[in-house]
Amino acid sequence: QVQLVESGGGLVQAGGSLRLSCAASGLIFSIYNMGWFRQAPGKEREFVAALSQTGARTLYADSVKGRFTISRDNAKNTVSLQMNKLKPDDTAVYYCAADKGRYASEAANYDHWGRGAQVTVSS
């Protein structure tokens, strides 16, 4: 059974940093593209960042580019999202996702999802 488990969420002041991690199991991690999405109250789930199987290629939403960094460790079956210079608008539930077929920014392309981790940024 495939499982993606996010950790590292919490409360942080504006301008601060958090690092989210996602531990994957039940899949051959190295063949999956990985992504992070987020969903704020009253809003649709939106793309945050993605990276390819080896981590060589990345994509970022314009809203986080330059502040967030996605990375992966295939030896540990983990993907991380380093979030710096956080803003109140970054407040959301953040989801880790795995895409076997494609490297994509659309949620519909992803095959597996974590349960989410809450990130709250105070002004």
mmCIF file of N, CA, C and O in Angstrom, residues 21-78:
data_model
loop_
_atom_site.group_PDB
_atom_site.id
_atom_site.type_symbol
_atom_site.label_atom_id
_atom_site.label_comp_id
_atom_site.label_asym_id
_atom_site.label_seq_id
_atom_site.Cartn_x
_atom_site.Cartn_y
_atom_site.Cartn_z
ATOM 1 N N SER A 21 8.510 17.831 5.286
ATOM 2 C CA SER A 21 9.060 16.590 4.765
ATOM 3 C C SER A 21 7.928 15.635 4.442
ATOM 4 O O SER A 21 6.870 15.686 5.053
ATOM 5 N N CYS A 22 8.168 14.766 3.495
ATOM 6 C CA CYS A 22 7.204 13.757 3.097
ATOM 7 C C CYS A 22 7.931 12.431 2.983
ATOM 8 O O CYS A 22 8.870 12.308 2.191
ATOM 9 N N ALA A 23 7.499 11.471 3.767
ATOM 10 C CA ALA A 23 8.080 10.136 3.742
ATOM 11 C C ALA A 23 7.189 9.219 2.920
ATOM 12 O O ALA A 23 5.991 9.112 3.188
ATOM 13 N N ALA A 24 7.769 8.575 1.933
ATOM 14 C CA ALA A 24 7.025 7.698 1.038
ATOM 15 C C ALA A 24 7.352 6.241 1.315
ATOM 16 O O ALA A 24 8.495 5.891 1.618
ATOM 17 N N SER A 25 6.348 5.404 1.183
ATOM 18 C CA SER A 25 6.540 3.965 1.325
ATOM 19 C C SER A 25 5.564 3.238 0.413
ATOM 20 O O SER A 25 4.548 3.791 -0.009
ATOM 21 N N GLY A 26 5.880 1.996 0.105
ATOM 22 C CA GLY A 26 5.001 1.192 -0.726
ATOM 23 C C GLY A 26 5.097 1.473 -2.211
ATOM 24 O O GLY A 26 4.229 1.028 -2.975
ATOM 25 N N LEU A 27 6.116 2.178 -2.630
ATOM 26 C CA LEU A 27 6.311 2.480 -4.042
ATOM 27 C C LEU A 27 7.796 2.561 -4.341
ATOM 28 O O LEU A 27 8.612 2.735 -3.434
ATOM 29 N N ILE A 28 8.116 2.423 -5.623
ATOM 30 C CA ILE A 28 9.504 2.618 -6.042
ATOM 31 C C ILE A 28 9.693 4.110 -6.194
ATOM 32 O O ILE A 28 9.395 4.700 -7.232
ATOM 33 N N PHE A 29 10.189 4.712 -5.157
ATOM 34 C CA PHE A 29 10.214 6.164 -5.047
ATOM 35 C C PHE A 29 10.967 6.831 -6.192
ATOM 36 O O PHE A 29 10.545 7.879 -6.691
ATOM 37 N N SER A 30 12.053 6.221 -6.619
ATOM 38 C CA SER A 30 12.929 6.852 -7.595
ATOM 39 C C SER A 30 12.303 7.025 -8.976
ATOM 40 O O SER A 30 12.822 7.795 -9.786
ATOM 41 N N ILE A 31 11.220 6.326 -9.278
ATOM 42 C CA ILE A 31 10.588 6.463 -10.587
ATOM 43 C C ILE A 31 9.421 7.454 -10.577
ATOM 44 O O ILE A 31 8.790 7.675 -11.610
ATOM 45 N N TYR A 32 9.155 8.049 -9.432
ATOM 46 C CA TYR A 32 8.057 9.000 -9.320
ATOM 47 C C TYR A 32 8.549 10.439 -9.344
ATOM 48 O O TYR A 32 9.521 10.791 -8.672
ATOM 49 N N ASN A 33 7.842 11.240 -10.123
ATOM 50 C CA ASN A 33 7.960 12.679 -9.960
ATOM 51 C C ASN A 33 7.201 13.052 -8.696
ATOM 52 O O ASN A 33 6.176 12.451 -8.373
ATOM 53 N N MET A 34 7.695 14.046 -7.984
ATOM 54 C CA MET A 34 7.069 14.421 -6.723
ATOM 55 C C MET A 34 6.646 15.882 -6.754
ATOM 56 O O MET A 34 7.270 16.714 -7.422
ATOM 57 N N GLY A 35 5.596 16.167 -6.015
ATOM 58 C CA GLY A 35 5.107 17.529 -5.980
ATOM 59 C C GLY A 35 4.539 17.910 -4.634
ATOM 60 O O GLY A 35 4.226 17.054 -3.804
ATOM 61 N N TRP A 36 4.436 19.201 -4.428
ATOM 62 C CA TRP A 36 3.756 19.770 -3.275
ATOM 63 C C TRP A 36 2.621 20.654 -3.759
ATOM 64 O O TRP A 36 2.798 21.453 -4.683
ATOM 65 N N PHE A 37 1.475 20.517 -3.123
ATOM 66 C CA PHE A 37 0.311 21.339 -3.375
ATOM 67 C C PHE A 37 -0.171 21.904 -2.058
ATOM 68 O O PHE A 37 0.213 21.432 -0.996
ATOM 69 N N ARG A 38 -1.022 22.904 -2.126
ATOM 70 C CA ARG A 38 -1.577 23.457 -0.901
ATOM 71 C C ARG A 38 -3.009 23.898 -1.131
ATOM 72 O O ARG A 38 -3.421 24.182 -2.255
ATOM 73 N N GLN A 39 -3.754 23.938 -0.047
ATOM 74 C CA GLN A 39 -5.139 24.367 -0.118
ATOM 75 C C GLN A 39 -5.464 25.214 1.099
ATOM 76 O O GLN A 39 -5.374 24.743 2.234
ATOM 77 N N ALA A 40 -5.820 26.454 0.846
ATOM 78 C CA ALA A 40 -6.221 27.370 1.900
ATOM 79 C C ALA A 40 -7.734 27.313 2.068
ATOM 80 O O ALA A 40 -8.453 26.925 1.145
ATOM 81 N N PRO A 41 -8.241 27.707 3.228
ATOM 82 C CA PRO A 41 -9.689 27.695 3.441
ATOM 83 C C PRO A 41 -10.428 28.500 2.383
ATOM 84 O O PRO A 41 -10.052 29.639 2.084
ATOM 85 N N GLY A 42 -11.447 27.898 1.801
ATOM 86 C CA GLY A 42 -12.248 28.574 0.801
ATOM 87 C C GLY A 42 -11.631 28.665 -0.573
ATOM 88 O O GLY A 42 -12.206 29.306 -1.455
ATOM 89 N N LYS A 43 -10.490 28.035 -0.776
ATOM 90 C CA LYS A 43 -9.811 28.097 -2.062
ATOM 91 C C LYS A 43 -9.583 26.700 -2.620
ATOM 92 O O LYS A 43 -9.611 25.711 -1.899
ATOM 93 N N GLU A 44 -9.354 26.645 -3.921
ATOM 94 C CA GLU A 44 -9.042 25.384 -4.573
ATOM 95 C C GLU A 44 -7.608 24.977 -4.272
ATOM 96 O O GLU A 44 -6.754 25.810 -3.963
ATOM 97 N N ARG A 45 -7.358 23.703 -4.379
ATOM 98 C CA ARG A 45 -5.995 23.214 -4.216
ATOM 99 C C ARG A 45 -5.120 23.777 -5.332
ATOM 100 O O ARG A 45 -5.507 23.760 -6.503
ATOM 101 N N GLU A 46 -3.955 24.259 -4.970
ATOM 102 C CA GLU A 46 -3.079 24.875 -5.951
ATOM 103 C C GLU A 46 -1.693 24.249 -5.927
ATOM 104 O O GLU A 46 -1.207 23.775 -4.898
ATOM 105 N N PHE A 47 -1.078 24.300 -7.075
ATOM 106 C CA PHE A 47 0.271 23.793 -7.232
ATOM 107 C C PHE A 47 1.269 24.687 -6.515
ATOM 108 O O PHE A 47 1.156 25.909 -6.551
ATOM 109 N N VAL A 48 2.254 24.066 -5.885
ATOM 110 C CA VAL A 48 3.315 24.800 -5.213
ATOM 111 C C VAL A 48 4.663 24.545 -5.878
ATOM 112 O O VAL A 48 5.346 25.473 -6.301
ATOM 113 N N ALA A 49 5.039 23.284 -5.968
ATOM 114 C CA ALA A 49 6.347 22.938 -6.513
ATOM 115 C C ALA A 49 6.356 21.480 -6.939
ATOM 116 O O ALA A 49 5.601 20.666 -6.435
ATOM 117 N N ALA A 50 7.245 21.163 -7.866
ATOM 118 C CA ALA A 50 7.418 19.787 -8.312
ATOM 119 C C ALA A 50 8.856 19.568 -8.731
ATOM 120 O O ALA A 50 9.562 20.511 -9.088
ATOM 121 N N LEU A 51 9.273 18.318 -8.700
ATOM 122 C CA LEU A 51 10.599 17.963 -9.179
ATOM 123 C C LEU A 51 10.583 16.589 -9.796
ATOM 124 O O LEU A 51 9.742 15.749 -9.493
ATOM 125 N N SER A 52 11.545 16.367 -10.663
ATOM 126 C CA SER A 52 11.616 15.144 -11.438
ATOM 127 C C SER A 52 12.171 13.990 -10.606
ATOM 128 O O SER A 52 12.531 14.146 -9.440
ATOM 129 N N GLN A 53 12.267 12.837 -11.241
ATOM 130 C CA GLN A 53 12.661 11.613 -10.545
ATOM 131 C C GLN A 53 14.018 11.711 -9.859
ATOM 132 O O GLN A 53 14.193 11.206 -8.745
ATOM 133 N N THR A 54 14.949 12.354 -10.524
ATOM 134 C CA THR A 54 16.285 12.501 -9.959
ATOM 135 C C THR A 54 16.456 13.790 -9.170
ATOM 136 O O THR A 54 17.475 13.979 -8.511
ATOM 137 N N GLY A 55 15.478 14.674 -9.252
ATOM 138 C CA GLY A 55 15.587 15.961 -8.605
ATOM 139 C C GLY A 55 16.308 17.007 -9.428
ATOM 140 O O GLY A 55 16.532 18.122 -8.948
ATOM 141 N N ALA A 56 16.653 16.675 -10.659
ATOM 142 C CA ALA A 56 17.408 17.595 -11.489
ATOM 143 C C ALA A 56 16.562 18.741 -12.039
ATOM 144 O O ALA A 56 17.095 19.814 -12.323
ATOM 145 N N ARG A 57 15.286 18.500 -12.213
ATOM 146 C CA ARG A 57 14.390 19.511 -12.764
ATOM 147 C C ARG A 57 13.337 19.882 -11.735
ATOM 148 O O ARG A 57 12.800 19.021 -11.039
ATOM 149 N N THR A 58 13.030 21.173 -11.676
ATOM 150 C CA THR A 58 12.041 21.662 -10.724
ATOM 151 C C THR A 58 11.083 22.631 -11.386
ATOM 152 O O THR A 58 11.406 23.261 -12.386
ATOM 153 N N LEU A 59 9.901 22.735 -10.810
ATOM 154 C CA LEU A 59 8.907 23.724 -11.189
ATOM 155 C C LEU A 59 8.385 24.384 -9.923
ATOM 156 O O LEU A 59 8.224 23.723 -8.902
ATOM 157 N N TYR A 60 8.100 25.671 -10.008
ATOM 158 C CA TYR A 60 7.558 26.399 -8.876
ATOM 159 C C TYR A 60 6.412 27.292 -9.316
ATOM 160 O O TYR A 60 6.441 27.856 -10.410
ATOM 161 N N ALA A 61 5.434 27.415 -8.454
ATOM 162 C CA ALA A 61 4.410 28.420 -8.671
ATOM 163 C C ALA A 61 5.035 29.801 -8.549
ATOM 164 O O ALA A 61 5.965 30.013 -7.762
ATOM 165 N N ASP A 62 4.521 30.743 -9.318
ATOM 166 C CA ASP A 62 5.060 32.093 -9.270
ATOM 167 C C ASP A 62 5.003 32.682 -7.864
ATOM 168 O O ASP A 62 5.875 33.465 -7.476
ATOM 169 N N SER A 63 3.995 32.320 -7.112
ATOM 170 C CA SER A 63 3.802 32.879 -5.791
ATOM 171 C C SER A 63 4.862 32.454 -4.781
ATOM 172 O O SER A 63 5.033 33.111 -3.755
ATOM 173 N N VAL A 64 5.573 31.369 -5.060
ATOM 174 C CA VAL A 64 6.567 30.870 -4.115
ATOM 175 C C VAL A 64 7.972 30.857 -4.682
ATOM 176 O O VAL A 64 8.933 30.622 -3.930
ATOM 177 N N LYS A 65 8.112 31.097 -5.949
ATOM 178 C CA LYS A 65 9.425 31.044 -6.580
ATOM 179 C C LYS A 65 10.375 32.036 -5.926
ATOM 180 O O LYS A 65 10.033 33.193 -5.719
ATOM 181 N N GLY A 66 11.554 31.567 -5.601
ATOM 182 C CA GLY A 66 12.536 32.389 -4.922
ATOM 183 C C GLY A 66 12.464 32.298 -3.414
ATOM 184 O O GLY A 66 13.400 32.726 -2.729
ATOM 185 N N ARG A 67 11.377 31.751 -2.883
ATOM 186 C CA ARG A 67 11.212 31.597 -1.446
ATOM 187 C C ARG A 67 11.196 30.140 -1.005
ATOM 188 O O ARG A 67 11.671 29.814 0.082
ATOM 189 N N PHE A 68 10.627 29.273 -1.832
ATOM 190 C CA PHE A 68 10.504 27.858 -1.511
ATOM 191 C C PHE A 68 11.479 27.050 -2.347
ATOM 192 O O PHE A 68 11.772 27.391 -3.495
ATOM 193 N N THR A 69 11.942 25.956 -1.778
ATOM 194 C CA THR A 69 12.825 25.043 -2.486
ATOM 195 C C THR A 69 12.370 23.610 -2.266
ATOM 196 O O THR A 69 12.225 23.176 -1.122
ATOM 197 N N ILE A 70 12.156 22.887 -3.352
ATOM 198 C CA ILE A 70 11.781 21.482 -3.270
ATOM 199 C C ILE A 70 13.024 20.631 -3.515
ATOM 200 O O ILE A 70 13.868 20.961 -4.341
ATOM 201 N N SER A 71 13.126 19.538 -2.788
ATOM 202 C CA SER A 71 14.252 18.638 -2.949
ATOM 203 C C SER A 71 13.819 17.222 -2.601
ATOM 204 O O SER A 71 12.762 17.010 -2.008
ATOM 205 N N ARG A 72 14.638 16.253 -2.972
ATOM 206 C CA ARG A 72 14.312 14.865 -2.657
ATOM 207 C C ARG A 72 15.575 14.096 -2.324
ATOM 208 O O ARG A 72 16.675 14.450 -2.762
ATOM 209 N N ASP A 73 15.398 13.053 -1.560
ATOM 210 C CA ASP A 73 16.471 12.143 -1.216
ATOM 211 C C ASP A 73 15.977 10.744 -1.551
ATOM 212 O O ASP A 73 15.230 10.135 -0.783
ATOM 213 N N ASN A 74 16.370 10.249 -2.705
ATOM 214 C CA ASN A 74 15.862 8.958 -3.160
ATOM 215 C C ASN A 74 16.367 7.795 -2.307
ATOM 216 O O ASN A 74 15.732 6.737 -2.274
ATOM 217 N N ALA A 75 17.482 7.985 -1.641
ATOM 218 C CA ALA A 75 17.989 6.942 -0.760
ATOM 219 C C ALA A 75 17.127 6.787 0.484
ATOM 220 O O ALA A 75 17.075 5.710 1.080
ATOM 221 N N LYS A 76 16.446 7.860 0.877
ATOM 222 C CA LYS A 76 15.602 7.839 2.063
ATOM 223 C C LYS A 76 14.115 7.882 1.738
ATOM 224 O O LYS A 76 13.284 7.908 2.646
ATOM 225 N N ASN A 77 13.786 7.916 0.456
ATOM 226 C CA ASN A 77 12.382 7.978 0.016
ATOM 227 C C ASN A 77 11.654 9.174 0.625
ATOM 228 O O ASN A 77 10.546 9.051 1.156
ATOM 229 N N THR A 78 12.285 10.323 0.547
ATOM 230 C CA THR A 78 11.684 11.527 1.092
ATOM 231 C C THR A 78 11.747 12.675 0.095
ATOM 232 O O THR A 78 12.648 12.744 -0.740
#
